[in-house]
Coordinates of C-alpha atoms in Angstrom, one line a residue:
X1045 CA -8.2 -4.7 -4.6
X1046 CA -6.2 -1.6 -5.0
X1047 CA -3.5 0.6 -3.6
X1048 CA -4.6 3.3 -2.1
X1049 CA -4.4 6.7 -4.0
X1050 CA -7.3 7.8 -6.3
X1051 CA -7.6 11.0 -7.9
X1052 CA -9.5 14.1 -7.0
X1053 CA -10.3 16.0 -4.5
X1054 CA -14.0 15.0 -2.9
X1055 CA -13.6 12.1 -0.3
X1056 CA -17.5 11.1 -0.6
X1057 CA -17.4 10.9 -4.0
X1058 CA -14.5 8.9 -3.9
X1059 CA -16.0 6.6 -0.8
X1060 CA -18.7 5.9 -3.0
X1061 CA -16.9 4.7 -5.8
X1062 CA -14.6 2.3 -3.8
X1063 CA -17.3 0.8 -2.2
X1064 CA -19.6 0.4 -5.7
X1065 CA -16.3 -0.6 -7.5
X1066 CA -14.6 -3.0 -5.3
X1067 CA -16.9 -5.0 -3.0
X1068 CA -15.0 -7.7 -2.0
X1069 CA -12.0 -5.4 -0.3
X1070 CA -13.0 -1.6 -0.4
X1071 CA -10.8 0.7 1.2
X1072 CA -9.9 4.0 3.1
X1073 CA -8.6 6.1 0.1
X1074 CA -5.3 8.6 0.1
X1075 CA -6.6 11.9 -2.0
X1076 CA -3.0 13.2 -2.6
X1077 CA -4.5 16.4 -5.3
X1078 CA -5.4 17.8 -1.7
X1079 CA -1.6 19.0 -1.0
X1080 CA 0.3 18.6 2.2
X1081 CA -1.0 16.6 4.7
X1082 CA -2.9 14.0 2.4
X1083 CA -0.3 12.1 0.2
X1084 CA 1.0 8.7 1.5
X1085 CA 3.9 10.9 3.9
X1086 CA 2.0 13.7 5.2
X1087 CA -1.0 11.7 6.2
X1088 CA 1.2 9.6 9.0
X1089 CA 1.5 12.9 11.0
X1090 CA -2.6 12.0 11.4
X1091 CA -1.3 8.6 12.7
X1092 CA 1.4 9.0 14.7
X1093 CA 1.2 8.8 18.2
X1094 CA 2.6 12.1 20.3
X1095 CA 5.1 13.0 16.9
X1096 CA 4.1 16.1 14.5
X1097 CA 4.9 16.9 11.0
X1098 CA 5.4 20.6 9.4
X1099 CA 6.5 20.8 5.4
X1100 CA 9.9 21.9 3.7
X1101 CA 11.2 22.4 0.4
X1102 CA 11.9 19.1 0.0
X1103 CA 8.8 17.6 1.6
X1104 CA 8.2 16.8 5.7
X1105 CA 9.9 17.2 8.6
X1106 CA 9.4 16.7 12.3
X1107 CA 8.1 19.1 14.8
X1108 CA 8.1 19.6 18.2
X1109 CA 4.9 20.7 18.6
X1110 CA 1.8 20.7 16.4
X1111 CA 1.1 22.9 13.6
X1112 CA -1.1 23.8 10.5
X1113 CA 0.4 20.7 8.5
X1114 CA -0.4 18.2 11.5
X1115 CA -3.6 19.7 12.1
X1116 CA -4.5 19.8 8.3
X1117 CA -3.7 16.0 8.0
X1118 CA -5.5 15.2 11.2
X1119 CA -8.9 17.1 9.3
X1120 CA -8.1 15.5 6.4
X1121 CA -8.1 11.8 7.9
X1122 CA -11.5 12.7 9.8
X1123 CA -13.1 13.9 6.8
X1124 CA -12.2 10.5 4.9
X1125 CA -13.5 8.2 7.3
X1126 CA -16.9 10.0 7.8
X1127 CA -17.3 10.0 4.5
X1128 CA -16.4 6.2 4.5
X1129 CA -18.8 5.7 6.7
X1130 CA -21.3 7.5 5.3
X1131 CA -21.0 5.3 2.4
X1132 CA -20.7 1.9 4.4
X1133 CA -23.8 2.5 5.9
X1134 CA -25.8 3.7 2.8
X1135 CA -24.5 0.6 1.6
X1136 CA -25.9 -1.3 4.0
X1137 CA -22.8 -3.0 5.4
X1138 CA -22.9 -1.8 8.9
X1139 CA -22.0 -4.5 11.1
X1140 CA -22.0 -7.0 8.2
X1141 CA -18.7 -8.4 8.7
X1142 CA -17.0 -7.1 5.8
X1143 CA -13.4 -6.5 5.1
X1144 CA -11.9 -2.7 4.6
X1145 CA -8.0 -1.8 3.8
X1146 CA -6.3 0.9 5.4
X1147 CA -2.9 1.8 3.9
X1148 CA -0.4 3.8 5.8
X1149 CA 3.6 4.4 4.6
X1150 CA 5.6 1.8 6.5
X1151 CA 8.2 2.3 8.9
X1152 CA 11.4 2.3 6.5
X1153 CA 10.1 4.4 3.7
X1154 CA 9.1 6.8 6.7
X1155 CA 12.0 7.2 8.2
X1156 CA 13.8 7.8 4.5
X1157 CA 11.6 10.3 3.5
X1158 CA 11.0 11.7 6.5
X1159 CA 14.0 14.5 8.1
X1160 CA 15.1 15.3 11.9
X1161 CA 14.5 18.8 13.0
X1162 CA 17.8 19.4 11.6
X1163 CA 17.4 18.5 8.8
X1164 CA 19.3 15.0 8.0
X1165 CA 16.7 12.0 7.5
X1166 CA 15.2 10.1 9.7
X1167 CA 16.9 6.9 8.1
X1168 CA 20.3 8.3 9.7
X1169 CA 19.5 8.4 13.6
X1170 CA 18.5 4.9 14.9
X1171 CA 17.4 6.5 18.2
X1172 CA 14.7 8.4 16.2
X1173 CA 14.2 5.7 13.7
X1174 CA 13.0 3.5 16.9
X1175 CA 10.7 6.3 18.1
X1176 CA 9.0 6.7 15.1
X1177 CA 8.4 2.8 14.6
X1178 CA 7.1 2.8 17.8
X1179 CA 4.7 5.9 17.8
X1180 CA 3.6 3.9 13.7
X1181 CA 2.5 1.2 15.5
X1182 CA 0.7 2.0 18.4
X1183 CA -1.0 4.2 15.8
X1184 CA -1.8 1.6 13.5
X1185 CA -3.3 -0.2 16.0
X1186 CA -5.6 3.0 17.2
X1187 CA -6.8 3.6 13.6
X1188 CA -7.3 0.1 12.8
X1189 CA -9.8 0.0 15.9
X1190 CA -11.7 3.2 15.2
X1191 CA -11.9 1.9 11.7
X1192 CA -13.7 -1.5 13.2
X1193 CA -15.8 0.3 15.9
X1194 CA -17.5 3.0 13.2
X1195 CA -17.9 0.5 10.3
X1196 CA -18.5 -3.3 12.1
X1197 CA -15.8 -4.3 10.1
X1198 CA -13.1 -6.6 10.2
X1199 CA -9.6 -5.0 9.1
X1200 CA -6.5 -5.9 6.8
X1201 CA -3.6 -3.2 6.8
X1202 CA -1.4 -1.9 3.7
X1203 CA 2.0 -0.8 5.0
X1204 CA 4.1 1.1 1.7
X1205 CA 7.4 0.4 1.2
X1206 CA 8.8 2.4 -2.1
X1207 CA 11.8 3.3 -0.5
X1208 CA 13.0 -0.3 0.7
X1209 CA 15.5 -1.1 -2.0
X1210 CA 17.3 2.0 -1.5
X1211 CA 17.1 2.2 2.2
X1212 CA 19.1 -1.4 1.6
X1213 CA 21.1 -0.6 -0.8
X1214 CA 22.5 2.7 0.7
X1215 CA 21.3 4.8 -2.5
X1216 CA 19.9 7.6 -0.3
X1217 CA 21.2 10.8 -0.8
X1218 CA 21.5 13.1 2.0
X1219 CA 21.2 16.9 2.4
X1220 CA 24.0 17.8 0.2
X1221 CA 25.7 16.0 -3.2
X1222 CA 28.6 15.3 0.1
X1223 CA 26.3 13.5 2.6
X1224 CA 25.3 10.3 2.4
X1225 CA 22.8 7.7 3.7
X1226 CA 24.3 4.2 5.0
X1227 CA 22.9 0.9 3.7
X1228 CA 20.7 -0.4 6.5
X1229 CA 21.6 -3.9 7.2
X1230 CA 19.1 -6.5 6.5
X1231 CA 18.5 -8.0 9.9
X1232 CA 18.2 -4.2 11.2
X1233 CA 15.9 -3.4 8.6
X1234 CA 13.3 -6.6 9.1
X1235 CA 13.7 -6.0 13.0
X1236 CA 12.0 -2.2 12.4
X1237 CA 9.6 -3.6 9.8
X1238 CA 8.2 -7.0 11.4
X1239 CA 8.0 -4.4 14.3
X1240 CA 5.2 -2.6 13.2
X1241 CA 3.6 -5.4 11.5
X1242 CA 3.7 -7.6 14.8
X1243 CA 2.0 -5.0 17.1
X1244 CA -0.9 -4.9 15.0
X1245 CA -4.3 -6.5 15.4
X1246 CA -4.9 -6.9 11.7
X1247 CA -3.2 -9.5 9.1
X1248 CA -0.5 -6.6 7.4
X1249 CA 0.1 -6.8 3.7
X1250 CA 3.8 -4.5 2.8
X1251 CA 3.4 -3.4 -1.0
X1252 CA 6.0 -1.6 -3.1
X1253 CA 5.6 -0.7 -6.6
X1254 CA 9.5 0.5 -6.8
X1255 CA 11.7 -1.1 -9.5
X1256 CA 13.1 -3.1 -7.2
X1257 CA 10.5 -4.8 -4.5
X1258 CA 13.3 -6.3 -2.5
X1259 CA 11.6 -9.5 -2.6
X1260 CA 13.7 -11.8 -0.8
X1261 CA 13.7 -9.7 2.1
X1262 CA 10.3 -9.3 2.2
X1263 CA 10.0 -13.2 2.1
X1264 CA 11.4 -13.5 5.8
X1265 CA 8.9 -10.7 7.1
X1266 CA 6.4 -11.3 9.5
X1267 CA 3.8 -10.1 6.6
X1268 CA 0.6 -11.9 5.8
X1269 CA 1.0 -10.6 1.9
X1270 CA 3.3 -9.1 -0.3
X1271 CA 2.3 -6.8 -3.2
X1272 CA 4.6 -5.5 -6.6
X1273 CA 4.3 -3.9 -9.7
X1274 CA 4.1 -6.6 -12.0
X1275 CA 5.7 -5.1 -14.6
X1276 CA 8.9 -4.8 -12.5
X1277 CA 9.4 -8.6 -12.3
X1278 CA 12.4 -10.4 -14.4
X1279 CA 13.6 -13.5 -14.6
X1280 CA 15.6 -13.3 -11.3
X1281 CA 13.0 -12.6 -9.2
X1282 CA 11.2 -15.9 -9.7
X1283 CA 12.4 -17.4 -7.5
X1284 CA 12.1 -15.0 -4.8
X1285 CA 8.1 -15.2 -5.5
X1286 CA 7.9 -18.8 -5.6
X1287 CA 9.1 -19.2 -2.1
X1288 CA 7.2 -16.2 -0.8
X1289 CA 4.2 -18.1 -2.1
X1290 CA 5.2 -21.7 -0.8
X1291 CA 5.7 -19.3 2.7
X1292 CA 1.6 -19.4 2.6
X1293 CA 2.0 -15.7 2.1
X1294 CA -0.4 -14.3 -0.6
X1295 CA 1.1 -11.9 -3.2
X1296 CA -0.9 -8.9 -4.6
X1297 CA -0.1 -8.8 -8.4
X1298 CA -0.2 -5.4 -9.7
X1299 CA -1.4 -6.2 -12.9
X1300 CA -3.6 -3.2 -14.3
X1301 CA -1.4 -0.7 -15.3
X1302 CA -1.7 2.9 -13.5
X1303 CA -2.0 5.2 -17.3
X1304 CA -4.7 4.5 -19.8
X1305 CA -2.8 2.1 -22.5
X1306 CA -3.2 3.3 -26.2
X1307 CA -5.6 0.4 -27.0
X1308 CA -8.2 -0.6 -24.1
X1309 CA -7.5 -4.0 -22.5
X1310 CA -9.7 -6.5 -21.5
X1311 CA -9.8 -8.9 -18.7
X1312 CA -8.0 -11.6 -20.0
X1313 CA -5.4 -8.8 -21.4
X1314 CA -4.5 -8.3 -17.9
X1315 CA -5.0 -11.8 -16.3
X1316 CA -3.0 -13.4 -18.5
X1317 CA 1.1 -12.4 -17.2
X1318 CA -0.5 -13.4 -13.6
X1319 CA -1.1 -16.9 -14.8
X1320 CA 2.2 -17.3 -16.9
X1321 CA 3.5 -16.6 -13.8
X1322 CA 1.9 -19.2 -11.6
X1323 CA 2.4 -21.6 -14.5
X1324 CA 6.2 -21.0 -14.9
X1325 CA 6.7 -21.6 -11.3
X1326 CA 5.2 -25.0 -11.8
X1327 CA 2.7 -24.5 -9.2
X1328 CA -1.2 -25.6 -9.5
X1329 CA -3.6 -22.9 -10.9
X1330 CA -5.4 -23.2 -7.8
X1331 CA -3.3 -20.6 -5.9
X1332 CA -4.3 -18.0 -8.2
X1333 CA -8.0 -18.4 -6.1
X1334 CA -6.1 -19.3 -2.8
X1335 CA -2.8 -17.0 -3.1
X1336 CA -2.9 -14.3 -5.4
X1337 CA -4.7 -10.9 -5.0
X1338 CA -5.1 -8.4 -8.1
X1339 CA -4.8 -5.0 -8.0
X1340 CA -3.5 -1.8 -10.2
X1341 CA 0.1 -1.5 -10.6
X1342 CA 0.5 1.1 -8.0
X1343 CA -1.3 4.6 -6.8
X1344 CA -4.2 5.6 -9.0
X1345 CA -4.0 9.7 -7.8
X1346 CA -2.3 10.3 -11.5
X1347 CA -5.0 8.4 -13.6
X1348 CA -8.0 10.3 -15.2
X1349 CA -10.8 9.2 -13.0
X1350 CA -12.1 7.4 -16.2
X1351 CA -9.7 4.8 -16.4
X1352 CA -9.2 4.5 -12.5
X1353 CA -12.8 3.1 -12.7
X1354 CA -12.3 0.8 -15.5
X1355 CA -8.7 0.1 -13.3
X1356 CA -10.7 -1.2 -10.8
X1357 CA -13.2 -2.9 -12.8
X1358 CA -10.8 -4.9 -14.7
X1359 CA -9.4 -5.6 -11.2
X1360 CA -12.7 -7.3 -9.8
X1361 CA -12.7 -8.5 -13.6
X1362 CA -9.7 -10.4 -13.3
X1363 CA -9.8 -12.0 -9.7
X1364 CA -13.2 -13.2 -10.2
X1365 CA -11.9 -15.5 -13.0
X1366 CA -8.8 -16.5 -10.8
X1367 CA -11.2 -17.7 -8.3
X1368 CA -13.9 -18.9 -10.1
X1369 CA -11.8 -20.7 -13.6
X1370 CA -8.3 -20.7 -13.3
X1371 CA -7.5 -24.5 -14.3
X1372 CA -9.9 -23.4 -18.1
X1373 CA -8.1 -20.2 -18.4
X1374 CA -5.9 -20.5 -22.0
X1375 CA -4.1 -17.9 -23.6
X1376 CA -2.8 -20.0 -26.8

């Protein structure tokens, strides 16, 4: 699988490439070179339900009424999934039964990147952070169904959460040096996550490729997955995994990294921290084909497209041996 983002600009281009690369779990791309209205933030105002978006200096901002940014990211989204479509079909996997991912910014990392009218963040008005969960959702849920109706597929959904860890730990700054964002109190913060997540029709996986992943928290969510930079991952944090994983959740290992490395990988370059991992948590190498997803370490919009296509290829690479070999696997 992957994240989400890819670079470029051309969303049938793009469509094509998903759907050639990644058979098994293809999904509804993020174009972010586009500007406003199509990186992870912006493309919410497409989603949300009676709530509108217009830019600022230091990103988005809520509207009272629609504007060009809202409309922009509404065009934007439509042009996407027709040209997902396009491909679907010339793929012949209408009505198949396949699986697509959609990926949307999840509630918390919304309302912390996201500001009021006047200006303060979202993150500080729990009125406002409510309404916005709640226009998320029922948005979710609208796009996930369009999504099914047009392609005859069957849906998983990607909620980001980058800004977790901070909106937790209270390392938010405000709209001066002087103004500061409170720490949102774990139970508050599930509550507005597992939210979102319950309300939809499709199993919801929350990813963050962040430093910190705030994996115990996301242990007690109402996710079906959890996803992480790999890379991010010290001892400390075993734990936390292991019990996500004896949860019956499945964890998405970002394990291809998101810049070209000075000498080329191979597949077993990149499976191998995945199954350390699984073997240092003494668990049996059959969750790697049961539990573990593979995927890039975060957003490919930054790569050259050259080595977001072998990115995803060593992806597929990698998960097929998981699924198929993961009891012969060696790295001695």
């Amino acid at each position: 699988m992957a994240v989400g983002s890819w670079p470029g600009t051309d969303p049938r281009e793009a469509a094509a490439t998903i759907i050639g690369e990644l058979p098994e779990l293809p999904h509804l791309v993020e174009l972010p070179g586009r500007g406003a209205g199509s990186d992870m933030i912006g493309r919410v105002s497409a989603l949300l339900v009676d709530m509108r978006f217009d830019t600022t200096t230091r990103g988005y901002r809520l509207v009272s009424r629609p504007g060009a940014v809202s409309r922009r990211a509404r065009d934007l989204l439509r042009s996407d999934l027709d040209a997902l479509e396009e491909a679907w079909d010339t793929a012949g996997l209408a009505g198949a039964g396949r699986t697509v991912k959609l990926q949307a910014a999840g509630p918390l990392t919304l309302a912390a990147q996201l500001e009021l009218p006047g200006g303060h963040r979202v993150l500080t008005d729990s009125g406002a952070v409510r309404d916005i969960s709640e226009s998320l959702a029922e948005g979710l849920d609208r796009h996930a169904s369009e999504v099914r109706k047009r392609l005859g597929a069957e849906v998983v959904l990607q909620l980001d959460e980058p800004s977790l860890a901070e909106v937790l730990n209270g390392s938010l700054r405000g709209v001066s040096v002087l103004d500061t964002v409170r720490a949102v109190p774990e139970p508050e913060a599930l509550a507005v996550l597992d939210a979102v997540i319950t309300a939809q029709s499709a199993p919801v996986l929350v990813h963050s490729c962040a430093e910190s992943a705030a994996l115990s928290f996301l242990r007690g969510s109402a996710a079906a997955a959890v996803g992480f930079d790999m890379s991010t991952i010290a001892t400390r944090d075993l734990d936390d995994i292991g019990e996500i994983l004896d949860t019956g959740k499945q964890v998405a290992l970002g394990l291809v990294p998101t810049t070209r490395p000075a000498k080329p990988p191979t597949w077993r370059d990149i499976a191998e921290p995945g199954v350390r991992l699984i073997d240092r948590l003494g668990l049996r190498r059959s969750t790697l084909a049961t539990q573990i997803l593979v995927a890039p370490a975060c957003g490919l919009a930054g790569a050259p497209l050259d080595w977001a296509r072998a990115a995803l290829r060593l992806s597929t690479e990698v998960a097929r041996a998981y699924a198929e070999e993961p009891e012969s696997l060696d790295f001695t």
